[in-house]
GROMACS .gro file of C-alpha atoms in nm:
model
  257
    1UNK     CA    1  -1.732  -1.277   1.201
    2UNK     CA    2  -1.671  -0.938   1.361
    3UNK     CA    3  -1.352  -0.762   1.253
    4UNK     CA    4  -1.127  -0.696   1.554
    5UNK     CA    5  -0.869  -0.487   1.369
    6UNK     CA    6  -0.812  -0.163   1.560
    7UNK     CA    7  -1.029  -0.269   1.853
    8UNK     CA    8  -0.888  -0.217   2.204
    9UNK     CA    9  -0.868  -0.523   2.428
   10UNK     CA   10  -0.784  -0.507   2.800
   11UNK     CA   11  -0.650  -0.834   2.946
   12UNK     CA   12  -0.564  -0.904   3.311
   13UNK     CA   13  -0.317  -1.175   3.402
   14UNK     CA   14  -0.167  -1.122   3.058
   15UNK     CA   15   0.186  -1.257   3.107
   16UNK     CA   16   0.123  -1.632   3.119
   17UNK     CA   17  -0.120  -1.911   3.040
   18UNK     CA   18  -0.462  -1.826   2.901
   19UNK     CA   19  -0.412  -1.450   2.927
   20UNK     CA   20  -0.090  -1.456   2.726
   21UNK     CA   21  -0.235  -1.688   2.461
   22UNK     CA   22  -0.544  -1.470   2.427
   23UNK     CA   23  -0.328  -1.160   2.388
   24UNK     CA   24  -0.139  -1.316   2.098
   25UNK     CA   25  -0.460  -1.435   1.931
   26UNK     CA   26  -0.611  -1.085   1.952
   27UNK     CA   27  -0.288  -0.928   1.823
   28UNK     CA   28  -0.285  -1.170   1.530
   29UNK     CA   29  -0.626  -1.032   1.432
   30UNK     CA   30  -0.501  -0.673   1.449
   31UNK     CA   31  -0.645  -0.570   1.787
   32UNK     CA   32  -0.459  -0.320   2.003
   33UNK     CA   33  -0.389  -0.438   2.354
   34UNK     CA   34  -0.375  -0.314   2.710
   35UNK     CA   35  -0.189  -0.583   2.901
   36UNK     CA   36  -0.215  -0.576   3.280
   37UNK     CA   37  -0.006  -0.792   3.510
   38UNK     CA   38   0.236  -0.778   3.802
   39UNK     CA   39   0.547  -0.908   3.624
   40UNK     CA   40   0.689  -0.612   3.435
   41UNK     CA   41   0.978  -0.806   3.283
   42UNK     CA   42   0.736  -1.040   3.108
   43UNK     CA   43   0.512  -0.753   3.004
   44UNK     CA   44   0.802  -0.582   2.829
   45UNK     CA   45   0.906  -0.897   2.641
   46UNK     CA   46   0.551  -0.979   2.528
   47UNK     CA   47   0.480  -0.620   2.428
   48UNK     CA   48   0.795  -0.588   2.218
   49UNK     CA   49   0.729  -0.922   2.051
   50UNK     CA   50   0.370  -0.831   1.957
   51UNK     CA   51   0.459  -0.489   1.823
   52UNK     CA   52   0.735  -0.643   1.612
   53UNK     CA   53   0.536  -0.942   1.485
   54UNK     CA   54   0.188  -0.797   1.437
   55UNK     CA   55   0.242  -0.417   1.409
   56UNK     CA   56  -0.027  -0.349   1.670
   57UNK     CA   57  -0.029  -0.095   1.951
   58UNK     CA   58   0.039  -0.232   2.298
   59UNK     CA   59   0.007  -0.049   2.629
   60UNK     CA   60   0.132  -0.227   2.940
   61UNK     CA   61   0.021  -0.170   3.298
   62UNK     CA   62   0.196  -0.305   3.605
   63UNK     CA   63  -0.105  -0.372   3.825
   64UNK     CA   64  -0.214  -0.591   4.112
   65UNK     CA   65  -0.588  -0.650   4.068
   66UNK     CA   66  -0.623  -0.705   4.445
   67UNK     CA   67  -0.549  -0.339   4.514
   68UNK     CA   68  -0.855  -0.128   4.429
   69UNK     CA   69  -0.681   0.207   4.466
   70UNK     CA   70  -0.408   0.094   4.228
   71UNK     CA   71  -0.657  -0.048   3.977
   72UNK     CA   72  -0.864   0.270   3.985
   73UNK     CA   73  -0.561   0.495   3.949
   74UNK     CA   74  -0.410   0.299   3.660
   75UNK     CA   75  -0.733   0.278   3.464
   76UNK     CA   76  -0.826   0.641   3.526
   77UNK     CA   77  -0.480   0.743   3.400
   78UNK     CA   78  -0.547   0.590   3.057
   79UNK     CA   79  -0.559   0.865   2.799
   80UNK     CA   80  -0.697   0.921   2.451
   81UNK     CA   81  -0.781   0.613   2.248
   82UNK     CA   82  -0.681   0.379   2.532
   83UNK     CA   83  -0.996   0.478   2.723
   84UNK     CA   84  -1.210   0.333   2.444
   85UNK     CA   85  -1.195  -0.027   2.561
   86UNK     CA   86  -1.394  -0.261   2.339
   87UNK     CA   87  -1.325  -0.592   2.512
   88UNK     CA   88  -1.231  -0.674   2.871
   89UNK     CA   89  -1.091  -1.020   2.943
   90UNK     CA   90  -1.101  -1.076   3.320
   91UNK     CA   91  -0.844  -1.353   3.327
   92UNK     CA   92  -0.635  -1.292   3.642
   93UNK     CA   93  -0.693  -1.572   3.889
   94UNK     CA   94  -0.520  -1.838   4.097
   95UNK     CA   95  -0.554  -2.128   4.337
   96UNK     CA   96  -0.354  -2.178   4.655
   97UNK     CA   97  -0.316  -2.518   4.820
   98UNK     CA   98  -0.551  -2.811   4.867
   99UNK     CA   99  -0.683  -2.856   5.219
  100UNK     CA  100  -0.991  -2.932   5.424
  101UNK     CA  101  -1.167  -2.624   5.557
  102UNK     CA  102  -1.075  -2.702   5.917
  103UNK     CA  103  -0.709  -2.730   5.815
  104UNK     CA  104  -0.701  -2.447   5.563
  105UNK     CA  105  -0.467  -2.150   5.543
  106UNK     CA  106  -0.642  -1.816   5.598
  107UNK     CA  107  -0.363  -1.651   5.401
  108UNK     CA  108  -0.439  -1.876   5.103
  109UNK     CA  109  -0.813  -1.809   5.134
  110UNK     CA  110  -0.759  -1.434   5.134
  111UNK     CA  111  -0.531  -1.449   4.832
  112UNK     CA  112  -0.783  -1.650   4.628
  113UNK     CA  113  -1.079  -1.434   4.729
  114UNK     CA  114  -0.888  -1.110   4.675
  115UNK     CA  115  -0.766  -1.214   4.330
  116UNK     CA  116  -1.047  -1.422   4.184
  117UNK     CA  117  -1.347  -1.231   4.319
  118UNK     CA  118  -1.248  -0.884   4.433
  119UNK     CA  119  -0.990  -0.842   4.156
  120UNK     CA  120  -1.250  -0.917   3.890
  121UNK     CA  121  -1.494  -0.678   4.061
  122UNK     CA  122  -1.237  -0.400   4.094
  123UNK     CA  123  -1.134  -0.410   3.728
  124UNK     CA  124  -1.494  -0.440   3.608
  125UNK     CA  125  -1.604  -0.152   3.833
  126UNK     CA  126  -1.351   0.075   3.665
  127UNK     CA  127  -1.391  -0.036   3.303
  128UNK     CA  128  -1.769  -0.081   3.268
  129UNK     CA  129  -1.832   0.296   3.306
  130UNK     CA  130  -1.591   0.357   3.016
  131UNK     CA  131  -1.784   0.108   2.803
  132UNK     CA  132  -2.116   0.265   2.901
  133UNK     CA  133  -1.999   0.601   2.767
  134UNK     CA  134  -1.973   0.436   2.426
  135UNK     CA  135  -2.277   0.212   2.483
  136UNK     CA  136  -2.061  -0.068   2.353
  137UNK     CA  137  -1.829  -0.338   2.481
  138UNK     CA  138  -1.781  -0.702   2.567
  139UNK     CA  139  -1.680  -0.846   2.905
  140UNK     CA  140  -1.534  -1.196   2.895
  141UNK     CA  141  -1.483  -1.350   3.238
  142UNK     CA  142  -1.261  -1.656   3.267
  143UNK     CA  143  -1.424  -1.889   3.515
  144UNK     CA  144  -1.379  -2.261   3.568
  145UNK     CA  145  -1.581  -2.581   3.587
  146UNK     CA  146  -1.498  -2.541   3.957
  147UNK     CA  147  -1.759  -2.264   3.943
  148UNK     CA  148  -2.022  -2.519   3.847
  149UNK     CA  149  -1.912  -2.813   4.062
  150UNK     CA  150  -1.692  -2.868   4.366
  151UNK     CA  151  -1.422  -3.114   4.462
  152UNK     CA  152  -1.276  -3.218   4.799
  153UNK     CA  153  -1.021  -2.973   4.939
  154UNK     CA  154  -1.094  -2.725   4.663
  155UNK     CA  155  -1.353  -2.554   4.884
  156UNK     CA  156  -1.251  -2.188   4.874
  157UNK     CA  157  -1.116  -2.196   4.520
  158UNK     CA  158  -1.445  -2.348   4.405
  159UNK     CA  159  -1.635  -2.086   4.604
  160UNK     CA  160  -1.446  -1.805   4.428
  161UNK     CA  161  -1.527  -1.951   4.087
  162UNK     CA  162  -1.893  -1.994   4.186
  163UNK     CA  163  -1.879  -1.625   4.271
  164UNK     CA  164  -1.742  -1.546   3.924
  165UNK     CA  165  -2.039  -1.734   3.775
  166UNK     CA  166  -2.285  -1.540   3.992
  167UNK     CA  167  -2.120  -1.205   3.917
  168UNK     CA  168  -2.123  -1.278   3.544
  169UNK     CA  169  -2.493  -1.364   3.546
  170UNK     CA  170  -2.567  -1.047   3.743
  171UNK     CA  171  -2.363  -0.839   3.499
  172UNK     CA  172  -2.557  -0.981   3.206
  173UNK     CA  173  -2.888  -0.889   3.369
  174UNK     CA  174  -2.773  -0.543   3.473
  175UNK     CA  175  -2.627  -0.459   3.131
  176UNK     CA  176  -2.896  -0.613   2.912
  177UNK     CA  177  -3.038  -0.270   2.826
  178UNK     CA  178  -2.697  -0.144   2.713
  179UNK     CA  179  -2.470  -0.230   2.422
  180UNK     CA  180  -2.241  -0.440   2.642
  181UNK     CA  181  -2.216  -0.818   2.600
  182UNK     CA  182  -2.119  -1.049   2.887
  183UNK     CA  183  -1.961  -1.393   2.851
  184UNK     CA  184  -1.813  -1.652   3.083
  185UNK     CA  185  -1.575  -1.924   2.967
  186UNK     CA  186  -1.532  -2.213   3.210
  187UNK     CA  187  -1.245  -2.453   3.133
  188UNK     CA  188  -1.163  -2.782   3.294
  189UNK     CA  189  -0.801  -2.898   3.310
  190UNK     CA  190  -0.568  -2.665   3.120
  191UNK     CA  191  -0.192  -2.702   3.138
  192UNK     CA  192  -0.062  -2.364   3.258
  193UNK     CA  193   0.133  -2.232   3.556
  194UNK     CA  194  -0.185  -2.289   3.761
  195UNK     CA  195  -0.045  -2.595   3.939
  196UNK     CA  196   0.288  -2.431   4.010
  197UNK     CA  197   0.108  -2.138   4.169
  198UNK     CA  198  -0.125  -2.364   4.367
  199UNK     CA  199   0.169  -2.559   4.509
  200UNK     CA  200   0.400  -2.258   4.538
  201UNK     CA  201   0.656  -2.375   4.284
  202UNK     CA  202   0.653  -2.748   4.357
  203UNK     CA  203   0.679  -2.883   4.001
  204UNK     CA  204   0.627  -3.247   4.099
  205UNK     CA  205   0.300  -3.174   4.277
  206UNK     CA  206   0.191  -2.946   3.992
  207UNK     CA  207   0.224  -3.232   3.741
  208UNK     CA  208  -0.010  -3.463   3.932
  209UNK     CA  209  -0.324  -3.296   3.797
  210UNK     CA  210  -0.229  -3.401   3.443
  211UNK     CA  211  -0.092  -3.749   3.514
  212UNK     CA  212  -0.203  -4.002   3.255
  213UNK     CA  213  -0.417  -3.763   3.050
  214UNK     CA  214  -0.387  -3.479   2.801
  215UNK     CA  215  -0.521  -3.147   2.929
  216UNK     CA  216  -0.634  -2.853   2.720
  217UNK     CA  217  -0.377  -2.592   2.619
  218UNK     CA  218  -0.398  -2.218   2.679
  219UNK     CA  219  -0.439  -2.176   2.302
  220UNK     CA  220  -0.752  -2.395   2.313
  221UNK     CA  221  -0.911  -2.156   2.559
  222UNK     CA  222  -0.782  -1.849   2.373
  223UNK     CA  223  -0.951  -1.971   2.056
  224UNK     CA  224  -1.286  -1.983   2.234
  225UNK     CA  225  -1.231  -1.632   2.367
  226UNK     CA  226  -1.175  -1.516   2.010
  227UNK     CA  227  -1.483  -1.706   1.893
  228UNK     CA  228  -1.697  -1.530   2.154
  229UNK     CA  229  -1.546  -1.191   2.075
  230UNK     CA  230  -1.602  -1.216   1.699
  231UNK     CA  231  -1.972  -1.303   1.689
  232UNK     CA  232  -2.206  -1.055   1.521
  233UNK     CA  233  -2.357  -0.783   1.737
  234UNK     CA  234  -2.683  -0.967   1.811
  235UNK     CA  235  -2.512  -1.297   1.897
  236UNK     CA  236  -2.395  -1.339   2.258
  237UNK     CA  237  -2.202  -1.644   2.371
  238UNK     CA  238  -2.333  -1.635   2.727
  239UNK     CA  239  -2.151  -1.939   2.867
  240UNK     CA  240  -1.902  -2.199   2.743
  241UNK     CA  241  -1.773  -2.506   2.926
  242UNK     CA  242  -1.446  -2.647   2.789
  243UNK     CA  243  -1.313  -2.994   2.869
  244UNK     CA  244  -1.034  -3.217   2.743
  245UNK     CA  245  -1.165  -3.544   2.599
  246UNK     CA  246  -1.057  -3.744   2.905
  247UNK     CA  247  -1.245  -3.523   3.153
  248UNK     CA  248  -1.617  -3.549   3.224
  249UNK     CA  249  -1.631  -3.343   3.545
  250UNK     CA  250  -1.404  -3.213   3.818
  251UNK     CA  251  -1.393  -3.564   3.966
  252UNK     CA  252  -1.434  -3.792   3.664
  253UNK     CA  253  -1.113  -3.810   3.462
  254UNK     CA  254  -0.987  -4.103   3.257
  255UNK     CA  255  -0.618  -4.153   3.329
  256UNK     CA  256  -0.393  -4.401   3.147
  257UNK     CA  257  -0.168  -4.504   3.433
   0.00000   0.00000   0.00000
């Protein structure tokens, strides 16, 4: 198991769900953290808590991954040891709505594409060159089983996660002659704020995805991120698919109702 103490980990979407859980798991192992998100109030609370509980260094960045100029500026402004990023967790992502293509919201489509695809590309474009300078690093992209399958009315969200899968595979090929590892972790149902975001705060609608079954937790996914990040140098976890026991695919779910 690779020692993560003193390593620098950059996490997007770090203030909730999988990103937040992963941040705490890395901090528990002594890693220093760069936490990027849009919600500065949450960043401050999480940062203070980690510094107090784990005595690690934490650098917070208010950043919208959809804005390339902002991403580039914030990452280029990193100084000293913070430029030596050992692990990048591309976690920021979202879904908006459920609708047939011919009834879909262009605004929702743009938000999903800009966050899930372009956001991941923008952050990776700025951080990979820093890793290449050290000929070392590990990129862990958080995908979804929706990047391997599709489901009705999930069209554009599924397309964005298929794109994450394709980008990850391309990264692995393009970086194979460097010291950089590339991993994708593709969960099924995980109980996070995902549903609330998809349905724009409608808690009742958000609950329907988990009706009659027990989903994974953010900590479940965070543990697999840590597992991938702590393998020995010659051991790459290329892909992982994570499912709760009651889920066999995007469409096959056993519900006790």
